[in-house]
CSV table of C-alpha atoms in Angstrom, one decimal:
chain,number,residue,atom,x,y,z
A,1,UNK,CA,-21.9,-4.0,-23.4
A,2,UNK,CA,-23.7,-0.7,-23.9
A,3,UNK,CA,-21.4,1.9,-25.3
A,4,UNK,CA,-23.9,4.8,-25.1
A,5,UNK,CA,-23.5,4.5,-21.3
A,6,UNK,CA,-20.0,5.9,-21.7
A,7,UNK,CA,-21.3,8.8,-23.7
A,8,UNK,CA,-23.9,9.6,-21.0
A,9,UNK,CA,-21.6,9.1,-18.1
A,10,UNK,CA,-18.4,10.1,-19.8
A,11,UNK,CA,-18.3,13.7,-18.4
A,12,UNK,CA,-18.9,12.5,-14.8
A,13,UNK,CA,-16.2,9.8,-15.1
A,14,UNK,CA,-13.8,12.4,-16.6
A,15,UNK,CA,-14.5,14.9,-13.8
A,16,UNK,CA,-14.0,12.1,-11.3
A,17,UNK,CA,-10.7,11.2,-12.9
A,18,UNK,CA,-9.7,14.9,-12.7
A,19,UNK,CA,-10.3,14.9,-9.0
A,20,UNK,CA,-8.5,11.7,-8.6
A,21,UNK,CA,-5.5,13.1,-10.4
A,22,UNK,CA,-5.7,16.4,-8.4
A,23,UNK,CA,-5.7,14.6,-5.0
A,24,UNK,CA,-3.0,12.3,-6.2
A,25,UNK,CA,-0.6,14.9,-7.5
A,26,UNK,CA,-1.2,17.6,-4.8
A,27,UNK,CA,-1.3,14.9,-2.1
A,28,UNK,CA,1.8,13.0,-3.1
A,29,UNK,CA,3.9,16.2,-3.9
A,30,UNK,CA,2.8,17.5,-0.4
A,31,UNK,CA,3.6,14.2,1.2
A,32,UNK,CA,7.0,14.2,-0.6
A,33,UNK,CA,7.8,17.7,0.7
A,34,UNK,CA,6.7,16.8,4.2
A,35,UNK,CA,8.6,13.5,4.0
A,36,UNK,CA,11.7,15.4,2.9
A,37,UNK,CA,11.4,17.8,5.7
A,38,UNK,CA,11.0,14.9,8.2
A,39,UNK,CA,14.1,13.2,6.8
A,40,UNK,CA,16.1,16.4,7.0
A,41,UNK,CA,14.9,17.0,10.6
A,42,UNK,CA,15.8,13.4,11.4
A,43,UNK,CA,19.3,13.9,10.0
A,44,UNK,CA,20.0,17.0,12.0
A,45,UNK,CA,18.2,16.4,15.3
A,46,UNK,CA,19.2,14.9,18.6
A,47,UNK,CA,18.0,11.7,20.1
A,48,UNK,CA,14.8,13.2,21.5
A,49,UNK,CA,13.8,14.8,18.2
A,50,UNK,CA,14.5,11.5,16.5
A,51,UNK,CA,12.3,9.6,18.9
A,52,UNK,CA,9.4,12.0,18.2
A,53,UNK,CA,9.8,11.7,14.5
A,54,UNK,CA,10.1,7.9,14.8
A,55,UNK,CA,6.9,7.9,16.8
A,56,UNK,CA,5.1,9.9,14.1
A,57,UNK,CA,6.4,7.6,11.4
A,58,UNK,CA,5.4,4.5,13.3
A,59,UNK,CA,1.9,5.8,14.2
A,60,UNK,CA,1.1,6.8,10.6
A,61,UNK,CA,2.5,3.6,9.1
A,62,UNK,CA,0.8,1.4,11.6
A,63,UNK,CA,-2.8,2.5,11.0
A,64,UNK,CA,-5.0,2.1,7.9
A,65,UNK,CA,-5.4,5.1,5.6
A,66,UNK,CA,-9.2,4.8,5.9
A,67,UNK,CA,-9.0,5.3,9.7
A,68,UNK,CA,-6.7,8.3,9.3
A,69,UNK,CA,-9.2,9.8,6.8
A,70,UNK,CA,-12.1,9.2,9.2
A,71,UNK,CA,-10.2,10.9,12.0
A,72,UNK,CA,-9.5,13.9,9.8
A,73,UNK,CA,-12.9,14.1,8.2
A,74,UNK,CA,-15.3,13.0,10.8
A,75,UNK,CA,-13.2,13.6,13.9
A,76,UNK,CA,-11.8,16.9,12.7
A,77,UNK,CA,-14.8,19.0,13.6
A,78,UNK,CA,-14.4,17.9,17.2
A,79,UNK,CA,-11.2,20.0,17.4
A,80,UNK,CA,-12.4,22.7,15.1
A,81,UNK,CA,-11.0,21.4,11.8
A,82,UNK,CA,-13.7,21.7,9.2
A,83,UNK,CA,-12.6,20.3,5.9
A,84,UNK,CA,-14.4,19.7,2.6
A,85,UNK,CA,-14.1,16.1,1.3
A,86,UNK,CA,-11.5,17.1,-1.3
A,87,UNK,CA,-9.5,19.1,1.3
A,88,UNK,CA,-9.7,16.2,3.7
A,89,UNK,CA,-8.6,13.8,0.9
A,90,UNK,CA,-5.6,15.9,0.0
A,91,UNK,CA,-4.6,16.5,3.7
A,92,UNK,CA,-5.1,12.8,4.4
A,93,UNK,CA,-2.8,12.0,1.5
A,94,UNK,CA,-0.1,14.3,2.6
A,95,UNK,CA,-0.1,12.8,6.1
A,96,UNK,CA,-0.4,9.2,4.9
A,97,UNK,CA,2.4,9.5,2.4
A,98,UNK,CA,4.8,11.6,4.5
A,99,UNK,CA,6.3,8.8,6.6
A,100,UNK,CA,6.9,6.5,3.6
A,101,UNK,CA,8.5,9.3,1.7
A,102,UNK,CA,10.6,10.2,4.8
A,103,UNK,CA,11.9,6.6,5.1
A,104,UNK,CA,12.8,6.6,1.4
A,105,UNK,CA,14.7,10.0,1.8
A,106,UNK,CA,16.3,8.8,5.0
A,107,UNK,CA,17.7,5.7,3.2
A,108,UNK,CA,18.9,8.1,0.5
A,109,UNK,CA,20.7,10.2,3.1
A,110,UNK,CA,22.4,7.2,4.5
A,111,UNK,CA,23.6,6.2,1.0
A,112,UNK,CA,25.9,9.3,1.0
A,113,UNK,CA,29.1,8.6,3.0
A,114,UNK,CA,29.6,10.8,6.1
A,115,UNK,CA,33.0,11.7,4.8
A,116,UNK,CA,31.4,13.8,2.1
A,117,UNK,CA,29.3,15.7,4.7
A,118,UNK,CA,32.5,16.4,6.7
A,119,UNK,CA,34.5,17.4,3.6
A,120,UNK,CA,31.7,19.8,2.5
A,121,UNK,CA,31.6,21.4,5.9
A,122,UNK,CA,35.3,21.8,5.9
A,123,UNK,CA,34.9,23.6,2.5
A,124,UNK,CA,32.6,26.0,4.3
A,125,UNK,CA,29.4,25.0,2.7
A,126,UNK,CA,26.1,25.7,4.5
A,127,UNK,CA,23.9,22.7,5.4
A,128,UNK,CA,21.4,23.7,2.8
A,129,UNK,CA,24.0,23.9,0.1
A,130,UNK,CA,25.3,20.5,1.1
A,131,UNK,CA,21.8,19.0,0.8
A,132,UNK,CA,21.2,20.7,-2.5
A,133,UNK,CA,24.5,20.3,-4.3
A,134,UNK,CA,25.9,17.1,-2.8
A,135,UNK,CA,23.3,14.9,-1.2
A,136,UNK,CA,20.3,15.4,-3.5
A,137,UNK,CA,22.1,14.6,-6.8
A,138,UNK,CA,23.6,11.4,-5.4
A,139,UNK,CA,20.5,10.5,-3.5
A,140,UNK,CA,18.2,10.8,-6.5
A,141,UNK,CA,20.0,8.0,-8.2
A,142,UNK,CA,19.1,5.5,-5.5
A,143,UNK,CA,15.7,6.8,-4.5
A,144,UNK,CA,14.0,7.3,-7.9
A,145,UNK,CA,12.9,3.7,-8.1
A,146,UNK,CA,11.3,3.5,-4.7
A,147,UNK,CA,9.8,6.9,-5.2
A,148,UNK,CA,8.1,5.8,-8.4
A,149,UNK,CA,7.0,2.6,-6.7
A,150,UNK,CA,5.3,4.5,-3.9
A,151,UNK,CA,3.8,7.0,-6.3
A,152,UNK,CA,2.2,4.0,-8.0
A,153,UNK,CA,0.9,2.7,-4.7
A,154,UNK,CA,-0.6,6.1,-4.0
A,155,UNK,CA,-2.5,6.2,-7.4
A,156,UNK,CA,-4.4,3.2,-6.1
A,157,UNK,CA,-4.9,4.5,-2.6
A,158,UNK,CA,-6.9,7.4,-4.2
A,159,UNK,CA,-9.8,4.9,-4.5
A,160,UNK,CA,-10.2,5.0,-0.7
A,161,UNK,CA,-11.1,8.6,-0.9
A,162,UNK,CA,-14.5,7.6,-2.3
A,163,UNK,CA,-15.4,6.4,1.2
A,164,UNK,CA,-15.4,10.0,2.6
A,165,UNK,CA,-17.5,11.1,-0.4
A,166,UNK,CA,-14.7,12.7,-2.4
A,167,UNK,CA,-16.3,12.8,-5.9
A,168,UNK,CA,-13.3,11.0,-7.4
A,169,UNK,CA,-13.2,8.2,-10.0
A,170,UNK,CA,-14.5,5.3,-8.0
A,171,UNK,CA,-17.2,7.4,-6.5
A,172,UNK,CA,-18.5,8.4,-9.9
A,173,UNK,CA,-18.2,4.8,-11.1
A,174,UNK,CA,-20.2,3.6,-8.2
A,175,UNK,CA,-22.8,6.3,-8.9
A,176,UNK,CA,-22.9,5.1,-12.6
A,177,UNK,CA,-23.3,1.5,-11.5
A,178,UNK,CA,-26.0,2.3,-9.1
A,179,UNK,CA,-28.0,4.4,-11.5
A,180,UNK,CA,-27.8,2.1,-14.5
A,181,UNK,CA,-27.6,-1.4,-12.8
A,182,UNK,CA,-24.6,-2.2,-14.9
A,183,UNK,CA,-21.4,-3.4,-13.3
A,184,UNK,CA,-19.1,-4.6,-16.1
A,185,UNK,CA,-19.0,-1.3,-18.1
A,186,UNK,CA,-18.3,1.1,-15.2
A,187,UNK,CA,-15.6,-1.1,-13.7
A,188,UNK,CA,-14.0,-1.6,-17.1
A,189,UNK,CA,-13.8,2.1,-17.6
A,190,UNK,CA,-12.4,2.5,-14.1
A,191,UNK,CA,-9.7,-0.1,-14.6
A,192,UNK,CA,-8.6,1.6,-17.8
A,193,UNK,CA,-8.3,5.0,-16.0
A,194,UNK,CA,-6.2,3.5,-13.2
A,195,UNK,CA,-4.1,1.5,-15.7
A,196,UNK,CA,-3.4,4.7,-17.7
A,197,UNK,CA,-2.3,6.5,-14.5
A,198,UNK,CA,0.0,3.6,-13.4
A,199,UNK,CA,1.5,3.3,-16.8
A,200,UNK,CA,2.1,7.0,-17.0
A,201,UNK,CA,3.8,7.1,-13.6
A,202,UNK,CA,6.1,4.2,-14.4
A,203,UNK,CA,7.0,5.8,-17.7
A,204,UNK,CA,7.7,9.1,-15.9
A,205,UNK,CA,9.8,7.2,-13.3
A,206,UNK,CA,11.9,5.5,-16.1
A,207,UNK,CA,12.5,8.9,-17.7
A,208,UNK,CA,13.5,10.6,-14.4
A,209,UNK,CA,15.7,7.6,-13.7
A,210,UNK,CA,17.5,8.0,-17.0
A,211,UNK,CA,17.9,11.7,-16.4
A,212,UNK,CA,19.4,11.3,-12.9
A,213,UNK,CA,21.7,8.5,-13.9
A,214,UNK,CA,22.9,10.2,-17.1
A,215,UNK,CA,26.4,10.8,-15.7
A,216,UNK,CA,26.8,7.0,-15.4
A,217,UNK,CA,26.1,6.4,-19.0
A,218,UNK,CA,28.2,9.2,-20.3
A,219,UNK,CA,31.0,8.1,-22.7
A,220,UNK,CA,34.4,8.9,-21.4
A,221,UNK,CA,36.3,11.1,-23.9
B,1,UNK,CA,-13.1,20.4,22.8
B,2,UNK,CA,-14.1,17.6,25.1
B,3,UNK,CA,-12.3,14.3,24.6
B,4,UNK,CA,-14.3,11.7,26.4
B,5,UNK,CA,-12.4,8.7,27.6
B,6,UNK,CA,-15.6,7.2,28.9
B,7,UNK,CA,-17.0,6.7,25.4
B,8,UNK,CA,-13.8,4.8,24.6
B,9,UNK,CA,-13.8,2.7,27.7
B,10,UNK,CA,-17.5,1.9,27.2
B,11,UNK,CA,-17.2,0.8,23.6
B,12,UNK,CA,-13.7,-0.7,23.8
B,13,UNK,CA,-14.9,-4.3,24.3
B,14,UNK,CA,-16.9,-4.1,21.0
B,15,UNK,CA,-14.0,-2.8,19.1
B,16,UNK,CA,-11.7,-5.6,20.5
B,17,UNK,CA,-14.1,-8.3,19.6
B,18,UNK,CA,-14.5,-6.8,16.1
B,19,UNK,CA,-10.7,-6.8,15.8
B,20,UNK,CA,-10.9,-10.6,15.8
B,21,UNK,CA,-12.5,-10.4,12.4
B,22,UNK,CA,-9.8,-8.1,11.2
B,23,UNK,CA,-7.2,-10.5,12.3
B,24,UNK,CA,-9.1,-13.5,10.9
B,25,UNK,CA,-9.6,-11.9,7.5
B,26,UNK,CA,-6.0,-10.7,7.2
B,27,UNK,CA,-4.5,-13.9,8.3
B,28,UNK,CA,-6.7,-16.1,6.1
B,29,UNK,CA,-6.0,-13.6,3.3
B,30,UNK,CA,-2.3,-14.1,3.8
B,31,UNK,CA,-2.7,-17.9,3.8
B,32,UNK,CA,-4.6,-17.8,0.5
B,33,UNK,CA,-2.0,-15.2,-0.8
B,34,UNK,CA,0.9,-17.4,0.1
B,35,UNK,CA,-0.5,-20.6,-1.3
B,36,UNK,CA,-1.7,-19.0,-4.5
B,37,UNK,CA,1.4,-16.9,-4.7
B,38,UNK,CA,3.6,-20.0,-4.7
B,39,UNK,CA,1.6,-21.4,-7.6
B,40,UNK,CA,1.8,-18.1,-9.5
B,41,UNK,CA,5.5,-17.8,-8.9
B,42,UNK,CA,5.9,-21.4,-10.2
B,43,UNK,CA,3.9,-20.5,-13.3
B,44,UNK,CA,5.9,-17.3,-13.7
B,45,UNK,CA,9.1,-19.3,-13.9
B,46,UNK,CA,7.7,-22.3,-15.9
B,47,UNK,CA,9.0,-23.6,-19.2
B,48,UNK,CA,5.7,-23.0,-20.9
B,49,UNK,CA,5.4,-19.5,-22.5
B,50,UNK,CA,1.7,-19.3,-22.1
B,51,UNK,CA,1.8,-20.1,-18.4
B,52,UNK,CA,4.5,-17.4,-17.9
B,53,UNK,CA,2.4,-14.9,-19.7
B,54,UNK,CA,-0.7,-15.8,-17.8
B,55,UNK,CA,1.1,-15.4,-14.5
B,56,UNK,CA,2.6,-12.1,-15.6
B,57,UNK,CA,-0.9,-10.9,-16.6
B,58,UNK,CA,-2.3,-12.0,-13.2
B,59,UNK,CA,0.4,-10.1,-11.4
B,60,UNK,CA,0.1,-6.9,-13.4
B,61,UNK,CA,-3.7,-6.9,-13.1
B,62,UNK,CA,-3.9,-7.5,-9.3
B,63,UNK,CA,-1.1,-5.1,-8.6
B,64,UNK,CA,-2.4,-2.5,-11.0
B,65,UNK,CA,-6.1,-2.2,-9.9
B,66,UNK,CA,-6.9,-0.7,-6.5
B,67,UNK,CA,-7.9,-3.3,-3.9
B,68,UNK,CA,-11.1,-1.5,-3.1
B,69,UNK,CA,-12.1,-1.8,-6.8
B,70,UNK,CA,-11.2,-5.5,-6.7
B,71,UNK,CA,-13.3,-6.0,-3.6
B,72,UNK,CA,-16.3,-4.2,-5.1
B,73,UNK,CA,-15.9,-6.1,-8.4
B,74,UNK,CA,-15.7,-9.4,-6.4
B,75,UNK,CA,-18.9,-8.5,-4.6
B,76,UNK,CA,-20.9,-7.2,-7.5
B,77,UNK,CA,-19.6,-9.1,-10.5
B,78,UNK,CA,-19.4,-12.6,-9.0
B,79,UNK,CA,-23.1,-12.9,-8.2
B,80,UNK,CA,-23.6,-11.9,-11.8
B,81,UNK,CA,-21.8,-15.0,-12.8
B,82,UNK,CA,-23.9,-17.0,-10.5
B,83,UNK,CA,-21.3,-17.4,-7.7
B,84,UNK,CA,-22.7,-16.6,-4.3
B,85,UNK,CA,-20.1,-16.6,-1.5
B,86,UNK,CA,-20.6,-15.6,2.1
B,87,UNK,CA,-19.4,-12.1,2.5
B,88,UNK,CA,-16.4,-12.9,4.8
B,89,UNK,CA,-15.2,-15.7,2.5
B,90,UNK,CA,-15.4,-13.3,-0.5
B,91,UNK,CA,-13.5,-10.7,1.5
B,92,UNK,CA,-10.5,-12.9,2.4
B,93,UNK,CA,-10.5,-14.6,-1.0
B,94,UNK,CA,-10.4,-11.3,-2.7
B,95,UNK,CA,-7.7,-9.9,-0.4
B,96,UNK,CA,-5.8,-13.2,-0.8
B,97,UNK,CA,-5.9,-13.0,-4.5
B,98,UNK,CA,-4.5,-9.5,-4.5
B,99,UNK,CA,-1.8,-10.5,-1.9
B,100,UNK,CA,-0.9,-13.5,-4.1
B,101,UNK,CA,0.4,-11.2,-6.8
B,102,UNK,CA,2.7,-9.4,-4.3
B,103,UNK,CA,3.8,-12.7,-2.6
B,104,UNK,CA,4.6,-14.2,-6.0
B,105,UNK,CA,6.9,-11.4,-6.7
B,106,UNK,CA,8.5,-11.6,-3.2
B,107,UNK,CA,9.0,-15.3,-3.7
B,108,UNK,CA,10.5,-14.8,-7.2
B,109,UNK,CA,13.1,-12.4,-5.6
B,110,UNK,CA,13.9,-14.9,-2.8
B,111,UNK,CA,14.3,-17.8,-5.3
B,112,UNK,CA,17.0,-15.9,-7.1
B,113,UNK,CA,19.0,-16.0,-3.9
B,114,UNK,CA,19.0,-19.8,-3.9
B,115,UNK,CA,22.0,-21.0,-5.8
B,116,UNK,CA,21.1,-22.7,-9.1
B,117,UNK,CA,23.4,-25.5,-8.1
B,118,UNK,CA,20.6,-26.8,-5.8
B,119,UNK,CA,18.2,-27.1,-8.7
B,120,UNK,CA,20.8,-28.8,-10.9
B,121,UNK,CA,21.6,-31.2,-8.1
B,122,UNK,CA,17.9,-32.0,-7.6
B,123,UNK,CA,17.6,-32.6,-11.4
B,124,UNK,CA,20.6,-34.8,-11.3
B,125,UNK,CA,19.1,-36.8,-8.4
B,126,UNK,CA,15.9,-37.2,-10.4
B,127,UNK,CA,13.7,-35.3,-7.9
B,128,UNK,CA,10.4,-34.5,-9.6
B,129,UNK,CA,9.5,-30.8,-10.0
B,130,UNK,CA,6.7,-30.9,-7.4
B,131,UNK,CA,9.0,-32.3,-4.7
B,132,UNK,CA,11.7,-29.9,-5.8
B,133,UNK,CA,9.4,-27.0,-5.1
B,134,UNK,CA,7.8,-28.4,-2.0
B,135,UNK,CA,10.8,-29.7,-0.2
B,136,UNK,CA,13.7,-27.6,-1.5
B,137,UNK,CA,12.8,-24.3,-3.1
B,138,UNK,CA,9.7,-23.1,-1.2
B,139,UNK,CA,11.0,-23.6,2.4
B,140,UNK,CA,14.2,-21.8,1.7
B,141,UNK,CA,12.5,-19.0,-0.3
B,142,UNK,CA,9.9,-18.4,2.5
B,143,UNK,CA,12.7,-18.1,5.0
B,144,UNK,CA,14.8,-15.7,2.9
B,145,UNK,CA,11.7,-13.6,2.1
B,146,UNK,CA,10.4,-13.7,5.6
B,147,UNK,CA,10.8,-9.9,6.3
B,148,UNK,CA,9.0,-9.1,3.1
B,149,UNK,CA,6.2,-11.5,3.9
B,150,UNK,CA,5.8,-10.1,7.4
B,151,UNK,CA,5.6,-6.6,5.7
B,152,UNK,CA,2.9,-7.9,3.4
B,153,UNK,CA,0.9,-9.3,6.4
B,154,UNK,CA,1.1,-5.9,8.1
B,155,UNK,CA,-0.2,-4.3,4.9
B,156,UNK,CA,-3.0,-6.8,4.8
B,157,UNK,CA,-4.1,-5.9,8.3
B,158,UNK,CA,-4.4,-2.3,7.2
B,159,UNK,CA,-6.0,-3.2,3.9
B,160,UNK,CA,-8.6,-5.4,5.6
B,161,UNK,CA,-10.2,-2.1,6.7
B,162,UNK,CA,-11.5,-1.8,3.1
B,163,UNK,CA,-13.7,-4.8,3.7
B,164,UNK,CA,-15.9,-2.5,5.8
B,165,UNK,CA,-17.1,-0.9,2.6
B,166,UNK,CA,-18.8,-4.1,1.5
B,167,UNK,CA,-20.4,-4.5,4.8
B,168,UNK,CA,-18.3,-6.9,6.8
B,169,UNK,CA,-18.4,-6.4,10.5
B,170,UNK,CA,-14.7,-6.0,11.1
B,171,UNK,CA,-13.0,-3.3,13.1
B,172,UNK,CA,-13.5,-0.3,10.9
B,173,UNK,CA,-17.2,-1.2,10.2
B,174,UNK,CA,-17.9,-1.6,13.9
B,175,UNK,CA,-16.2,1.7,14.6
B,176,UNK,CA,-18.4,3.3,12.0
B,177,UNK,CA,-21.5,1.7,13.6
B,178,UNK,CA,-20.5,2.9,17.1
B,179,UNK,CA,-19.8,6.3,15.8
B,180,UNK,CA,-23.3,6.3,14.3
B,181,UNK,CA,-24.7,5.6,17.8
B,182,UNK,CA,-22.5,7.8,19.9
B,183,UNK,CA,-21.7,10.7,17.5
B,184,UNK,CA,-18.1,10.6,18.9
B,185,UNK,CA,-16.0,10.0,15.7
B,186,UNK,CA,-12.8,11.4,17.1
B,187,UNK,CA,-12.6,9.2,20.2
B,188,UNK,CA,-13.8,6.0,18.5
B,189,UNK,CA,-11.6,6.3,15.4
B,190,UNK,CA,-8.6,7.2,17.6
B,191,UNK,CA,-9.2,4.0,19.7
B,192,UNK,CA,-9.6,2.1,16.4
B,193,UNK,CA,-6.3,3.4,15.2
B,194,UNK,CA,-4.6,2.4,18.4
B,195,UNK,CA,-6.0,-1.2,18.1
B,196,UNK,CA,-4.7,-1.4,14.5
B,197,UNK,CA,-1.4,-0.1,15.7
B,198,UNK,CA,-1.1,-2.7,18.5
B,199,UNK,CA,-2.0,-5.5,16.1
B,200,UNK,CA,0.7,-4.4,13.6
B,201,UNK,CA,3.3,-3.8,16.4
B,202,UNK,CA,2.6,-7.4,17.6
B,203,UNK,CA,3.0,-8.8,14.1
B,204,UNK,CA,6.2,-6.9,13.6
B,205,UNK,CA,7.5,-8.1,17.0
B,206,UNK,CA,6.6,-11.7,16.2
B,207,UNK,CA,8.2,-11.4,12.8
B,208,UNK,CA,11.5,-10.2,14.3
B,209,UNK,CA,11.4,-13.1,16.8
B,210,UNK,CA,10.7,-15.5,14.0
B,211,UNK,CA,13.5,-14.0,11.9
B,212,UNK,CA,16.0,-14.4,14.8
B,213,UNK,CA,14.7,-18.0,15.3
B,214,UNK,CA,15.2,-18.9,11.7
B,215,UNK,CA,18.4,-17.0,11.4
B,216,UNK,CA,17.4,-14.9,8.5
B,217,UNK,CA,20.4,-12.8,7.3
B,218,UNK,CA,22.9,-14.6,9.4
B,219,UNK,CA,24.1,-17.0,6.7
C-alpha cells in the first residue's frame, strides 16, 4: 500500500468525486421533478395521455442506462443535439430516473383516498392547492423510503457515466490505476467515496422520514 | 437528419446473435445469484453471530459498491491474486455475486411470510436443518418472492450491458463495434434498445404467466 499515491492523485480523485456528486444531485433532482410532473399528468389525463406516459415509462425502464447514454451522447449529434459529456450525463440521469420517480409518486397519489380529492374540490380548492396542501404531506410519509432507496441506487449508477468519458470518480480512479499500475489503492479510495455517499443519503433519508412523520409521534395533550 | 433503416436491417442479425450472450450472462448470473443468495440468506438467519455478521457485511458491500466497480475489480484484482478466469465466466460470476446480495434480502422478506409454525413443526418432526431449507422453506419462499425475483432478473439483463466495458462481446459491445464500423450510433443504439426492451418484455410476460401458474398472491 503506497500512501503517497493518494497525495499525488488526491486532487484528481476529489474533482472526480465533485463531478459525481454534481451529476447525481442535479440529475436526481431533475429526474424527481420530471417524475413528479409525469405522475401529475398521469393523474389528470385521459386514457390516451395515460397510454403515452405508460409507453414512455416502459421504454425507459426496459432499456439499460448505458444504451440511453449512448443514444444521447453518440446518437444525439445525428439529430442536432450536441452535448458535453457532463451535460449528457446529467440529461441521461434525468431521463433515466424520471420513470422510476414517476412510479413512486404515482403510488403515493394512490395512497390518498379519492374522497379527499372530492372533498377538497367541493371546498373550492384548485388542483394545485390540493396537491400542495393535501396530497404531498400525506404522500411524503409513504414515499420517503422508496425515494431514499432510489437515490441510493442512483449514486451507484453514476459510475456508468465514466463510459461516456464524464471525468467522474470512476473515470479518475481508472486513470490513476492505469498510470500507476496499482489496483488495490485506487479501488479502495473509490469504495470509500461511494460508501460515504450511500451512508450520507441513507442518513438524510432517515432524517427526512422523521420530519415528515413527526405528526405521528406527537404526544397527544 | 437521415434515419437509415437499411443500416439497422443490415446489422440486425449480428445484434440478435450478440443478444444470446446478454441472455446467457444474465440468466447464469441469476442462477448463481439465487443459489448463493439462498446460502447467504441462511447465513443471515443462522444461530451463529459471526455467520450473521459475515452475511450482513457481504450484503452491505455488494449492495453498496457500484456493479461496474465490482466488475472492474473482479477483472483486475483477481489476476493479481493468481486467479485467471475466462472473461465470460468472470462476468456472470461477478454479476451473480452482486445479485446474490439482493436475492438474499428478497428471500429474507419472503421467509417472514412463512408462518413460524412450519419451522416448529419441522423441528418437532426431527427434520434436519438442510432438509428444512431445501424441502420446506426455499420452495415456498421462491414462490412468494417470485415477482421480486423476476424484477431482479430484468435488472440483470440491463446490468449485463456493463460487461461490455470489460470487453465481453455481448449486445452493447457488439453495438459499439458496429457503430465503429458504420458511424451510425443513433440507428444502432436505437435497435439495441429495442432488443433489450423485447427481452425484458418477454421476461415480464413469462414471469406473469409463471405467477398465475403458481398462484402467487391467491392464497
